[in-house]
Amino acid sequence: MTFSLQQMNLNRRHCIVLTANLAGIGIYGNAAATASPPARPANTILVVGDSLSAEYGLKRGTGWVALLEQQLQKEKIQAAVVNASISGDTTSGGRARLAALLTQHRPTLVVIELGGNDALRGLPLNLTRDNLLAMTRLAQKSGASVLLLGMQMPPNYGRDYGLRFSRMYADVAKITQAALVPFFLKGMADASDSMVWFQADRIHPTEEAQARMLGNVWPTLKKGLK
């Protein structure tokens, strides 16, 4: 059997097309199938907080957690930030949510900013303490380090209650060896011009206060990064 030059060229082109198609579906070469998944960042920071971390009353992207992301980028630190904060949340709510958050996000650092709403609702200090302790231990058991953001109560709660409340964070940090920012709102709530830093409700910090809040957190948080 003989083939014309035109037939040979057609067969040749057919072979080239067939080879390309086979390669595309993985019979020749398997580059697409074996491509490595995107690398996980060296750090994943999970923030579990209440309205102070959930940008209550603020424009989206102006809260201290958003500023934290900008700070990480500025310092070229490879990290993902997950803000799981919910306005009005208590330590009981945070404790109930934490296990699923740890499984979903696998954080390397968990920032716990809870407790203020417990006091506002008059919940027992022992309950708040137990919840903070359980959350810290659960996060540590998952392999994450923990940073507690402490709070203080205004004088109208009474001196004794105020002391016991602020010491609660220090006690949990000491028991678990977690990192601690003693007072998250230092330089604002305890300032002589404190009302300048708060919204009209006198509870939630203004947009201008967010940089100070990050400033209180950043030095300790940075130490917990890889």
mmCIF file with all atom_site columns, C-alpha atoms in Angstrom:
data_model
loop_
_atom_site.group_PDB
_atom_site.id
_atom_site.type_symbol
_atom_site.label_atom_id
_atom_site.label_alt_id
_atom_site.label_comp_id
_atom_site.label_asym_id
_atom_site.label_entity_id
_atom_site.label_seq_id
_atom_site.pdbx_PDB_ins_code
_atom_site.Cartn_x
_atom_site.Cartn_y
_atom_site.Cartn_z
_atom_site.occupancy
_atom_site.B_iso_or_equiv
_atom_site.pdbx_formal_charge
_atom_site.auth_seq_id
_atom_site.auth_comp_id
_atom_site.auth_asym_id
_atom_site.auth_atom_id
_atom_site.pdbx_PDB_model_num
ATOM 1   C CA . MET A 1 1   ? 0.000   0.000  0.000  1.00 0.00 ? 1   MET A CA 1
ATOM 2   C CA . THR A 1 2   ? 1.287   3.436  -0.883 1.00 0.00 ? 2   THR A CA 1
ATOM 3   C CA . PHE A 1 3   ? 0.525   6.865  0.589  1.00 0.00 ? 3   PHE A CA 1
ATOM 4   C CA . SER A 1 4   ? 0.703   10.184 -1.109 1.00 0.00 ? 4   SER A CA 1
ATOM 5   C CA . LEU A 1 5   ? 2.732   12.996 0.400  1.00 0.00 ? 5   LEU A CA 1
ATOM 6   C CA . GLN A 1 6   ? -0.519  14.800 1.258  1.00 0.00 ? 6   GLN A CA 1
ATOM 7   C CA . GLN A 1 7   ? -1.843  11.739 3.141  1.00 0.00 ? 7   GLN A CA 1
ATOM 8   C CA . MET A 1 8   ? 1.392   11.418 5.110  1.00 0.00 ? 8   MET A CA 1
ATOM 9   C CA . ASN A 1 9   ? 1.217   15.075 6.157  1.00 0.00 ? 9   ASN A CA 1
ATOM 10  C CA . LEU A 1 10  ? -2.427  14.651 7.267  1.00 0.00 ? 10  LEU A CA 1
ATOM 11  C CA . ASN A 1 11  ? -1.557  11.579 9.323  1.00 0.00 ? 11  ASN A CA 1
ATOM 12  C CA . ARG A 1 12  ? 1.361   13.429 10.864 1.00 0.00 ? 12  ARG A CA 1
ATOM 13  C CA . ARG A 1 13  ? -0.848  16.356 11.897 1.00 0.00 ? 13  ARG A CA 1
ATOM 14  C CA . HIS A 1 14  ? -3.402  13.929 13.322 1.00 0.00 ? 14  HIS A CA 1
ATOM 15  C CA . CYS A 1 15  ? -0.717  12.267 15.434 1.00 0.00 ? 15  CYS A CA 1
ATOM 16  C CA . ILE A 1 16  ? 0.460   15.618 16.812 1.00 0.00 ? 16  ILE A CA 1
ATOM 17  C CA . VAL A 1 17  ? -3.097  16.658 17.747 1.00 0.00 ? 17  VAL A CA 1
ATOM 18  C CA . LEU A 1 18  ? -3.816  13.274 19.345 1.00 0.00 ? 18  LEU A CA 1
ATOM 19  C CA . THR A 1 19  ? -0.613  13.412 21.377 1.00 0.00 ? 19  THR A CA 1
ATOM 20  C CA . ALA A 1 20  ? -1.470  16.920 22.610 1.00 0.00 ? 20  ALA A CA 1
ATOM 21  C CA . ASN A 1 21  ? -4.967  15.845 23.600 1.00 0.00 ? 21  ASN A CA 1
ATOM 22  C CA . LEU A 1 22  ? -3.704  12.800 25.456 1.00 0.00 ? 22  LEU A CA 1
ATOM 23  C CA . ALA A 1 23  ? -1.229  14.941 27.344 1.00 0.00 ? 23  ALA A CA 1
ATOM 24  C CA . GLY A 1 24  ? -4.009  17.368 28.227 1.00 0.00 ? 24  GLY A CA 1
ATOM 25  C CA . ILE A 1 25  ? -6.115  14.629 29.848 1.00 0.00 ? 25  ILE A CA 1
ATOM 26  C CA . GLY A 1 26  ? -3.149  13.205 31.719 1.00 0.00 ? 26  GLY A CA 1
ATOM 27  C CA . ILE A 1 27  ? -2.153  10.095 29.719 1.00 0.00 ? 27  ILE A CA 1
ATOM 28  C CA . TYR A 1 28  ? 1.128   11.752 28.800 1.00 0.00 ? 28  TYR A CA 1
ATOM 29  C CA . GLY A 1 29  ? 2.466   13.700 31.745 1.00 0.00 ? 29  GLY A CA 1
ATOM 30  C CA . ASN A 1 30  ? 0.516   14.385 34.917 1.00 0.00 ? 30  ASN A CA 1
ATOM 31  C CA . ALA A 1 31  ? 1.626   17.904 35.827 1.00 0.00 ? 31  ALA A CA 1
ATOM 32  C CA . ALA A 1 32  ? -1.851  19.175 36.667 1.00 0.00 ? 32  ALA A CA 1
ATOM 33  C CA . ALA A 1 33  ? -2.674  16.161 38.816 1.00 0.00 ? 33  ALA A CA 1
ATOM 34  C CA . THR A 1 34  ? 0.560   16.302 40.760 1.00 0.00 ? 34  THR A CA 1
ATOM 35  C CA . ALA A 1 35  ? 0.742   20.079 41.227 1.00 0.00 ? 35  ALA A CA 1
ATOM 36  C CA . SER A 1 36  ? 1.434   20.958 44.858 1.00 0.00 ? 36  SER A CA 1
ATOM 37  C CA . PRO A 1 37  ? -1.384  22.691 46.765 1.00 0.00 ? 37  PRO A CA 1
ATOM 38  C CA . PRO A 1 38  ? -0.770  26.298 47.816 1.00 0.00 ? 38  PRO A CA 1
ATOM 39  C CA . ALA A 1 39  ? 1.566   26.456 50.787 1.00 0.00 ? 39  ALA A CA 1
ATOM 40  C CA . ARG A 1 40  ? -0.036  27.281 54.122 1.00 0.00 ? 40  ARG A CA 1
ATOM 41  C CA . PRO A 1 41  ? 1.226   30.480 55.725 1.00 0.00 ? 41  PRO A CA 1
ATOM 42  C CA . ALA A 1 42  ? 3.742   30.065 58.518 1.00 0.00 ? 42  ALA A CA 1
ATOM 43  C CA . ASN A 1 43  ? 1.269   31.650 60.923 1.00 0.00 ? 43  ASN A CA 1
ATOM 44  C CA . THR A 1 44  ? -2.498  31.546 61.185 1.00 0.00 ? 44  THR A CA 1
ATOM 45  C CA . ILE A 1 45  ? -3.870  33.932 63.801 1.00 0.00 ? 45  ILE A CA 1
ATOM 46  C CA . LEU A 1 46  ? -7.383  33.248 65.070 1.00 0.00 ? 46  LEU A CA 1
ATOM 47  C CA . VAL A 1 47  ? -9.039  36.113 66.961 1.00 0.00 ? 47  VAL A CA 1
ATOM 48  C CA . VAL A 1 48  ? -11.967 35.051 69.136 1.00 0.00 ? 48  VAL A CA 1
ATOM 49  C CA . GLY A 1 49  ? -13.502 38.159 70.621 1.00 0.00 ? 49  GLY A CA 1
ATOM 50  C CA . ASP A 1 50  ? -16.553 40.333 71.104 1.00 0.00 ? 50  ASP A CA 1
ATOM 51  C CA . SER A 1 51  ? -17.580 43.748 69.779 1.00 0.00 ? 51  SER A CA 1
ATOM 52  C CA . LEU A 1 52  ? -14.181 45.259 70.618 1.00 0.00 ? 52  LEU A CA 1
ATOM 53  C CA . SER A 1 53  ? -12.685 43.064 67.897 1.00 0.00 ? 53  SER A CA 1
ATOM 54  C CA . ALA A 1 54  ? -15.740 42.883 65.612 1.00 0.00 ? 54  ALA A CA 1
ATOM 55  C CA . GLU A 1 55  ? -15.611 46.536 64.458 1.00 0.00 ? 55  GLU A CA 1
ATOM 56  C CA . TYR A 1 56  ? -18.817 47.492 66.252 1.00 0.00 ? 56  TYR A CA 1
ATOM 57  C CA . GLY A 1 57  ? -19.905 50.946 65.123 1.00 0.00 ? 57  GLY A CA 1
ATOM 58  C CA . LEU A 1 58  ? -16.944 51.242 62.744 1.00 0.00 ? 58  LEU A CA 1
ATOM 59  C CA . LYS A 1 59  ? -16.455 51.143 59.006 1.00 0.00 ? 59  LYS A CA 1
ATOM 60  C CA . ARG A 1 60  ? -15.439 47.711 57.832 1.00 0.00 ? 60  ARG A CA 1
ATOM 61  C CA . GLY A 1 61  ? -11.700 47.348 57.597 1.00 0.00 ? 61  GLY A CA 1
ATOM 62  C CA . THR A 1 62  ? -10.879 49.992 60.239 1.00 0.00 ? 62  THR A CA 1
ATOM 63  C CA . GLY A 1 63  ? -10.791 47.860 63.389 1.00 0.00 ? 63  GLY A CA 1
ATOM 64  C CA . TRP A 1 64  ? -7.653  46.763 65.197 1.00 0.00 ? 64  TRP A CA 1
ATOM 65  C CA . VAL A 1 65  ? -7.752  43.269 63.637 1.00 0.00 ? 65  VAL A CA 1
ATOM 66  C CA . ALA A 1 66  ? -7.733  44.804 60.147 1.00 0.00 ? 66  ALA A CA 1
ATOM 67  C CA . LEU A 1 67  ? -4.850  47.024 61.236 1.00 0.00 ? 67  LEU A CA 1
ATOM 68  C CA . LEU A 1 68  ? -3.077  43.892 62.452 1.00 0.00 ? 68  LEU A CA 1
ATOM 69  C CA . GLU A 1 69  ? -3.236  42.445 58.947 1.00 0.00 ? 69  GLU A CA 1
ATOM 70  C CA . GLN A 1 70  ? -1.712  45.646 57.603 1.00 0.00 ? 70  GLN A CA 1
ATOM 71  C CA . GLN A 1 71  ? 1.034   45.510 60.233 1.00 0.00 ? 71  GLN A CA 1
ATOM 72  C CA . LEU A 1 72  ? 1.915   41.949 59.257 1.00 0.00 ? 72  LEU A CA 1
ATOM 73  C CA . GLN A 1 73  ? 2.149   42.925 55.602 1.00 0.00 ? 73  GLN A CA 1
ATOM 74  C CA . LYS A 1 74  ? 4.243   45.974 56.459 1.00 0.00 ? 74  LYS A CA 1
ATOM 75  C CA . GLU A 1 75  ? 6.741   43.851 58.368 1.00 0.00 ? 75  GLU A CA 1
ATOM 76  C CA . LYS A 1 76  ? 6.633   41.123 55.693 1.00 0.00 ? 76  LYS A CA 1
ATOM 77  C CA . ILE A 1 77  ? 5.510   38.469 58.157 1.00 0.00 ? 77  ILE A CA 1
ATOM 78  C CA . GLN A 1 78  ? 3.770   35.559 56.487 1.00 0.00 ? 78  GLN A CA 1
ATOM 79  C CA . ALA A 1 79  ? 0.480   35.152 58.315 1.00 0.00 ? 79  ALA A CA 1
ATOM 80  C CA . ALA A 1 80  ? -3.233  34.690 57.742 1.00 0.00 ? 80  ALA A CA 1
ATOM 81  C CA . VAL A 1 81  ? -5.664  36.377 60.115 1.00 0.00 ? 81  VAL A CA 1
ATOM 82  C CA . VAL A 1 82  ? -9.098  34.927 60.869 1.00 0.00 ? 82  VAL A CA 1
ATOM 83  C CA . ASN A 1 83  ? -11.411 37.235 62.796 1.00 0.00 ? 83  ASN A CA 1
ATOM 84  C CA . ALA A 1 84  ? -14.073 35.078 64.453 1.00 0.00 ? 84  ALA A CA 1
ATOM 85  C CA . SER A 1 85  ? -15.271 37.822 66.790 1.00 0.00 ? 85  SER A CA 1
ATOM 86  C CA . ILE A 1 86  ? -18.986 38.352 67.418 1.00 0.00 ? 86  ILE A CA 1
ATOM 87  C CA . SER A 1 87  ? -20.512 41.448 68.996 1.00 0.00 ? 87  SER A CA 1
ATOM 88  C CA . GLY A 1 88  ? -22.113 40.631 72.330 1.00 0.00 ? 88  GLY A CA 1
ATOM 89  C CA . ASP A 1 89  ? -20.290 37.336 72.731 1.00 0.00 ? 89  ASP A CA 1
ATOM 90  C CA . THR A 1 90  ? -19.391 35.992 76.159 1.00 0.00 ? 90  THR A CA 1
ATOM 91  C CA . THR A 1 91  ? -16.773 33.504 77.292 1.00 0.00 ? 91  THR A CA 1
ATOM 92  C CA . SER A 1 92  ? -19.482 30.813 77.238 1.00 0.00 ? 92  SER A CA 1
ATOM 93  C CA . GLY A 1 93  ? -20.241 31.600 73.608 1.00 0.00 ? 93  GLY A CA 1
ATOM 94  C CA . GLY A 1 94  ? -16.570 31.628 72.703 1.00 0.00 ? 94  GLY A CA 1
ATOM 95  C CA . ARG A 1 95  ? -16.007 28.336 74.468 1.00 0.00 ? 95  ARG A CA 1
ATOM 96  C CA . ALA A 1 96  ? -18.905 26.746 72.579 1.00 0.00 ? 96  ALA A CA 1
ATOM 97  C CA . ARG A 1 97  ? -17.524 27.908 69.219 1.00 0.00 ? 97  ARG A CA 1
ATOM 98  C CA . LEU A 1 98  ? -13.840 27.289 69.713 1.00 0.00 ? 98  LEU A CA 1
ATOM 99  C CA . ALA A 1 99  ? -13.500 23.583 68.920 1.00 0.00 ? 99  ALA A CA 1
ATOM 100 C CA . ALA A 1 100 ? -15.046 23.988 65.468 1.00 0.00 ? 100 ALA A CA 1
ATOM 101 C CA . LEU A 1 101 ? -12.904 27.061 64.760 1.00 0.00 ? 101 LEU A CA 1
ATOM 102 C CA . LEU A 1 102 ? -9.737  25.194 65.674 1.00 0.00 ? 102 LEU A CA 1
ATOM 103 C CA . THR A 1 103 ? -10.658 22.303 63.394 1.00 0.00 ? 103 THR A CA 1
ATOM 104 C CA . GLN A 1 104 ? -11.571 24.580 60.509 1.00 0.00 ? 104 GLN A CA 1
ATOM 105 C CA . HIS A 1 105 ? -8.670  27.022 60.616 1.00 0.00 ? 105 HIS A CA 1
ATOM 106 C CA . ARG A 1 106 ? -5.847  25.124 62.404 1.00 0.00 ? 106 ARG A CA 1
ATOM 107 C CA . PRO A 1 107 ? -4.380  28.304 63.915 1.00 0.00 ? 107 PRO A CA 1
ATOM 108 C CA . THR A 1 108 ? -0.857  28.623 65.218 1.00 0.00 ? 108 THR A CA 1
ATOM 109 C CA . LEU A 1 109 ? -1.892  31.475 67.526 1.00 0.00 ? 109 LEU A CA 1
ATOM 110 C CA . VAL A 1 110 ? -5.261  32.085 69.187 1.00 0.00 ? 110 VAL A CA 1
ATOM 111 C CA . VAL A 1 111 ? -6.058  35.543 70.547 1.00 0.00 ? 111 VAL A CA 1
ATOM 112 C CA . ILE A 1 112 ? -8.837  35.427 73.162 1.00 0.00 ? 112 ILE A CA 1
ATOM 113 C CA . GLU A 1 113 ? -10.553 38.773 73.726 1.00 0.00 ? 113 GLU A CA 1
ATOM 114 C CA . LEU A 1 114 ? -13.564 37.914 75.851 1.00 0.00 ? 114 LEU A CA 1
ATOM 115 C CA . GLY A 1 115 ? -14.933 38.562 79.328 1.00 0.00 ? 115 GLY A CA 1
ATOM 116 C CA . GLY A 1 116 ? -16.216 42.109 79.193 1.00 0.00 ? 116 GLY A CA 1
ATOM 117 C CA . ASN A 1 117 ? -19.763 41.067 78.335 1.00 0.00 ? 117 ASN A CA 1
ATOM 118 C CA . ASP A 1 118 ? -19.715 38.516 81.140 1.00 0.00 ? 118 ASP A CA 1
ATOM 119 C CA . ALA A 1 119 ? -19.213 41.373 83.605 1.00 0.00 ? 119 ALA A CA 1
ATOM 120 C CA . LEU A 1 120 ? -21.839 43.563 81.934 1.00 0.00 ? 120 LEU A CA 1
ATOM 121 C CA . ARG A 1 121 ? -24.344 40.708 82.320 1.00 0.00 ? 121 ARG A CA 1
ATOM 122 C CA . GLY A 1 122 ? -23.389 40.089 85.929 1.00 0.00 ? 122 GLY A CA 1
ATOM 123 C CA . LEU A 1 123 ? -22.184 36.545 85.302 1.00 0.00 ? 123 LEU A CA 1
ATOM 124 C CA . PRO A 1 124 ? -20.180 34.854 88.089 1.00 0.00 ? 124 PRO A CA 1
ATOM 125 C CA . LEU A 1 125 ? -16.436 35.455 87.893 1.00 0.00 ? 125 LEU A CA 1
ATOM 126 C CA . ASN A 1 126 ? -15.789 31.748 88.476 1.00 0.00 ? 126 ASN A CA 1
ATOM 127 C CA . LEU A 1 127 ? -17.767 30.938 85.330 1.00 0.00 ? 127 LEU A CA 1
ATOM 128 C CA . THR A 1 128 ? -15.783 33.439 83.271 1.00 0.00 ? 128 THR A CA 1
ATOM 129 C CA . ARG A 1 129 ? -12.513 32.156 84.677 1.00 0.00 ? 129 ARG A CA 1
ATOM 130 C CA . ASP A 1 130 ? -13.411 28.523 83.967 1.00 0.00 ? 130 ASP A CA 1
ATOM 131 C CA . ASN A 1 131 ? -14.385 29.355 80.393 1.00 0.00 ? 131 ASN A CA 1
ATOM 132 C CA . LEU A 1 132 ? -11.163 31.267 79.729 1.00 0.00 ? 132 LEU A CA 1
ATOM 133 C CA . LEU A 1 133 ? -9.160  28.430 81.241 1.00 0.00 ? 133 LEU A CA 1
ATOM 134 C CA . ALA A 1 134 ? -10.965 25.808 79.141 1.00 0.00 ? 134 ALA A CA 1
ATOM 135 C CA . MET A 1 135 ? -10.541 27.827 75.936 1.00 0.00 ? 135 MET A CA 1
ATOM 136 C CA . THR A 1 136 ? -6.852  28.373 76.556 1.00 0.00 ? 136 THR A CA 1
ATOM 137 C CA . ARG A 1 137 ? -6.206  24.714 77.271 1.00 0.00 ? 137 ARG A CA 1
ATOM 138 C CA . LEU A 1 138 ? -8.217  23.568 74.252 1.00 0.00 ? 138 LEU A CA 1
ATOM 139 C CA . ALA A 1 139 ? -6.308  25.880 71.929 1.00 0.00 ? 139 ALA A CA 1
ATOM 140 C CA . GLN A 1 140 ? -2.979  24.774 73.380 1.00 0.00 ? 140 GLN A CA 1
ATOM 141 C CA . LYS A 1 141 ? -3.972  21.121 73.036 1.00 0.00 ? 141 LYS A CA 1
ATOM 142 C CA . SER A 1 142 ? -4.551  21.736 69.325 1.00 0.00 ? 142 SER A CA 1
ATOM 143 C CA . GLY A 1 143 ? -0.960  22.957 69.015 1.00 0.00 ? 143 GLY A CA 1
ATOM 144 C CA . ALA A 1 144 ? -1.636  26.699 69.046 1.00 0.00 ? 144 ALA A CA 1
ATOM 145 C CA . SER A 1 145 ? -0.118  29.261 71.369 1.00 0.00 ? 145 SER A CA 1
ATOM 146 C CA . VAL A 1 146 ? -2.526  31.595 73.161 1.00 0.00 ? 146 VAL A CA 1
ATOM 147 C CA . LEU A 1 147 ? -2.622  35.315 73.828 1.00 0.00 ? 147 LEU A CA 1
ATOM 148 C CA . LEU A 1 148 ? -5.129  36.584 76.393 1.00 0.00 ? 148 LEU A CA 1
ATOM 149 C CA . LEU A 1 149 ? -6.303  40.191 76.162 1.00 0.00 ? 149 LEU A CA 1
ATOM 150 C CA . GLY A 1 150 ? -7.150  41.307 79.675 1.00 0.00 ? 150 GLY A CA 1
ATOM 151 C CA . MET A 1 151 ? -9.858  43.769 80.567 1.00 0.00 ? 151 MET A CA 1
ATOM 152 C CA . GLN A 1 152 ? -10.626 45.986 83.541 1.00 0.00 ? 152 GLN A CA 1
ATOM 153 C CA . MET A 1 153 ? -13.949 47.150 84.904 1.00 0.00 ? 153 MET A CA 1
ATOM 154 C CA . PRO A 1 154 ? -14.867 50.799 85.600 1.00 0.00 ? 154 PRO A CA 1
ATOM 155 C CA . PRO A 1 155 ? -14.890 52.026 89.228 1.00 0.00 ? 155 PRO A CA 1
ATOM 156 C CA . ASN A 1 156 ? -18.670 51.803 89.525 1.00 0.00 ? 156 ASN A CA 1
ATOM 157 C CA . TYR A 1 157 ? -18.347 48.015 89.659 1.00 0.00 ? 157 TYR A CA 1
ATOM 158 C CA . GLY A 1 158 ? -16.575 48.351 93.005 1.00 0.00 ? 158 GLY A CA 1
ATOM 159 C CA . ARG A 1 159 ? -12.905 48.143 93.855 1.00 0.00 ? 159 ARG A CA 1
ATOM 160 C CA . ASP A 1 160 ? -12.999 44.533 95.039 1.00 0.00 ? 160 ASP A CA 1
ATOM 161 C CA . TYR A 1 161 ? -14.810 43.257 91.960 1.00 0.00 ? 161 TYR A CA 1
ATOM 162 C CA . GLY A 1 162 ? -12.532 45.259 89.682 1.00 0.00 ? 162 GLY A CA 1
ATOM 163 C CA . LEU A 1 163 ? -9.402  43.771 91.254 1.00 0.00 ? 163 LEU A CA 1
ATOM 164 C CA . ARG A 1 164 ? -10.706 40.222 91.097 1.00 0.00 ? 164 ARG A CA 1
ATOM 165 C CA . PHE A 1 165 ? -11.795 40.681 87.487 1.00 0.00 ? 165 PHE A CA 1
ATOM 166 C CA . SER A 1 166 ? -8.435  41.955 86.260 1.00 0.00 ? 166 SER A CA 1
ATOM 167 C CA . ARG A 1 167 ? -6.523  39.340 88.284 1.00 0.00 ? 167 ARG A CA 1
ATOM 168 C CA . MET A 1 168 ? -8.606  36.608 86.650 1.00 0.00 ? 168 MET A CA 1
ATOM 169 C CA . TYR A 1 169 ? -6.751  37.039 83.348 1.00 0.00 ? 169 TYR A CA 1
ATOM 170 C CA . ALA A 1 170 ? -3.383  36.993 85.065 1.00 0.00 ? 170 ALA A CA 1
ATOM 171 C CA . ASP A 1 171 ? -4.336  33.825 86.940 1.00 0.00 ? 171 ASP A CA 1
ATOM 172 C CA . VAL A 1 172 ? -5.387  32.016 83.759 1.00 0.00 ? 172 VAL A CA 1
ATOM 173 C CA . ALA A 1 173 ? -2.213  33.120 81.991 1.00 0.00 ? 173 ALA A CA 1
ATOM 174 C CA . LYS A 1 174 ? -0.069  31.934 84.892 1.00 0.00 ? 174 LYS A CA 1
ATOM 175 C CA . ILE A 1 175 ? -1.767  28.531 85.150 1.00 0.00 ? 175 ILE A CA 1
ATOM 176 C CA . THR A 1 176 ? -1.528  27.848 81.416 1.00 0.00 ? 176 THR A CA 1
ATOM 177 C CA . GLN A 1 177 ? 1.687   29.753 80.636 1.00 0.00 ? 177 GLN A CA 1
ATOM 178 C CA . ALA A 1 178 ? -0.237  31.721 78.018 1.00 0.00 ? 178 ALA A CA 1
ATOM 179 C CA . ALA A 1 179 ? 0.863   35.176 76.894 1.00 0.00 ? 179 ALA A CA 1
ATOM 180 C CA . LEU A 1 180 ? -1.033  38.109 78.372 1.00 0.00 ? 180 LEU A CA 1
ATOM 181 C CA . VAL A 1 181 ? -1.793  41.733 77.585 1.00 0.00 ? 181 VAL A CA 1
ATOM 182 C CA . PRO A 1 182 ? -2.895  42.890 81.059 1.00 0.00 ? 182 PRO A CA 1
ATOM 183 C CA . PHE A 1 183 ? -5.221  45.661 79.840 1.00 0.00 ? 183 PHE A CA 1
ATOM 184 C CA . PHE A 1 184 ? -6.375  45.734 76.232 1.00 0.00 ? 184 PHE A CA 1
ATOM 185 C CA . LEU A 1 185 ? -7.704  49.311 76.493 1.00 0.00 ? 185 LEU A CA 1
ATOM 186 C CA . LYS A 1 186 ? -4.746  50.797 78.328 1.00 0.00 ? 186 LYS A CA 1
ATOM 187 C CA . GLY A 1 187 ? -4.170  54.430 77.433 1.00 0.00 ? 187 GLY A CA 1
ATOM 188 C CA . MET A 1 188 ? -7.823  54.864 76.526 1.00 0.00 ? 188 MET A CA 1
ATOM 189 C CA . ALA A 1 189 ? -10.213 53.679 79.238 1.00 0.00 ? 189 ALA A CA 1
ATOM 190 C CA . ASP A 1 190 ? -7.786  54.800 81.958 1.00 0.00 ? 190 ASP A CA 1
ATOM 191 C CA . ALA A 1 191 ? -6.812  58.091 80.298 1.00 0.00 ? 191 ALA A CA 1
ATOM 192 C CA . SER A 1 192 ? -7.819  61.488 81.662 1.00 0.00 ? 192 SER A CA 1
ATOM 193 C CA . ASP A 1 193 ? -9.446  62.211 78.306 1.00 0.00 ? 193 ASP A CA 1
ATOM 194 C CA . SER A 1 194 ? -10.982 58.739 78.046 1.00 0.00 ? 194 SER A CA 1
ATOM 195 C CA . MET A 1 195 ? -14.225 59.870 76.403 1.00 0.00 ? 195 MET A CA 1
ATOM 196 C CA . VAL A 1 196 ? -12.253 61.082 73.383 1.00 0.00 ? 196 VAL A CA 1
ATOM 197 C CA . TRP A 1 197 ? -11.473 57.451 72.597 1.00 0.00 ? 197 TRP A CA 1
ATOM 198 C CA . PHE A 1 198 ? -15.002 56.070 72.858 1.00 0.00 ? 198 PHE A CA 1
ATOM 199 C CA . GLN A 1 199 ? -18.163 56.209 70.809 1.00 0.00 ? 199 GLN A CA 1
ATOM 200 C CA . ALA A 1 200 ? -21.306 57.858 72.155 1.00 0.00 ? 200 ALA A CA 1
ATOM 201 C CA . ASP A 1 201 ? -22.252 54.707 74.081 1.00 0.00 ? 201 ASP A CA 1
ATOM 202 C CA . ARG A 1 202 ? -19.056 55.138 76.164 1.00 0.00 ? 202 ARG A CA 1
ATOM 203 C CA . ILE A 1 203 ? -18.328 51.437 75.737 1.00 0.00 ? 203 ILE A CA 1
ATOM 204 C CA . HIS A 1 204 ? -16.955 50.903 72.243 1.00 0.00 ? 204 HIS A CA 1
ATOM 205 C CA . PRO A 1 205 ? -13.697 52.529 71.084 1.00 0.00 ? 205 PRO A CA 1
ATOM 206 C CA . THR A 1 206 ? -13.692 54.923 68.152 1.00 0.00 ? 206 THR A CA 1
ATOM 207 C CA . GLU A 1 207 ? -11.888 54.401 64.873 1.00 0.00 ? 207 GLU A CA 1
ATOM 208 C CA . GLU A 1 208 ? -9.088  56.629 66.158 1.00 0.00 ? 208 GLU A CA 1
ATOM 209 C CA . ALA A 1 209 ? -8.596  54.296 69.120 1.00 0.00 ? 209 ALA A CA 1
ATOM 210 C CA . GLN A 1 210 ? -7.975  51.196 67.018 1.00 0.00 ? 210 GLN A CA 1
ATOM 211 C CA . ALA A 1 211 ? -4.308  51.955 66.384 1.00 0.00 ? 211 ALA A CA 1
ATOM 212 C CA . ARG A 1 212 ? -3.755  52.299 70.145 1.00 0.00 ? 212 ARG A CA 1
ATOM 213 C CA . MET A 1 213 ? -5.484  48.984 70.713 1.00 0.00 ? 213 MET A CA 1
ATOM 214 C CA . LEU A 1 214 ? -3.197  47.307 68.200 1.00 0.00 ? 214 LEU A CA 1
ATOM 215 C CA . GLY A 1 215 ? -0.250  49.073 69.814 1.00 0.00 ? 215 GLY A CA 1
ATOM 216 C CA . ASN A 1 216 ? -1.148  47.414 73.108 1.00 0.00 ? 216 ASN A CA 1
ATOM 217 C CA . VAL A 1 217 ? -1.372  43.986 71.489 1.00 0.00 ? 217 VAL A CA 1
ATOM 218 C CA . TRP A 1 218 ? 1.370   43.969 68.865 1.00 0.00 ? 218 TRP A CA 1
ATOM 219 C CA . PRO A 1 219 ? 4.557   43.714 70.969 1.00 0.00 ? 219 PRO A CA 1
ATOM 220 C CA . THR A 1 220 ? 3.300   40.598 72.775 1.00 0.00 ? 220 THR A CA 1
ATOM 221 C CA . LEU A 1 221 ? 1.558   39.099 69.757 1.00 0.00 ? 221 LEU A CA 1
ATOM 222 C CA . LYS A 1 222 ? 4.662   39.413 67.595 1.00 0.00 ? 222 LYS A CA 1
ATOM 223 C CA . LYS A 1 223 ? 6.633   37.272 70.046 1.00 0.00 ? 223 LYS A CA 1
ATOM 224 C CA . GLY A 1 224 ? 4.219   34.400 69.391 1.00 0.00 ? 224 GLY A CA 1
ATOM 225 C CA . LEU A 1 225 ? 4.769   34.364 65.639 1.00 0.00 ? 225 LEU A CA 1
ATOM 226 C CA . LYS A 1 226 ? 7.082   32.009 63.777 1.00 0.00 ? 226 LYS A CA 1
#
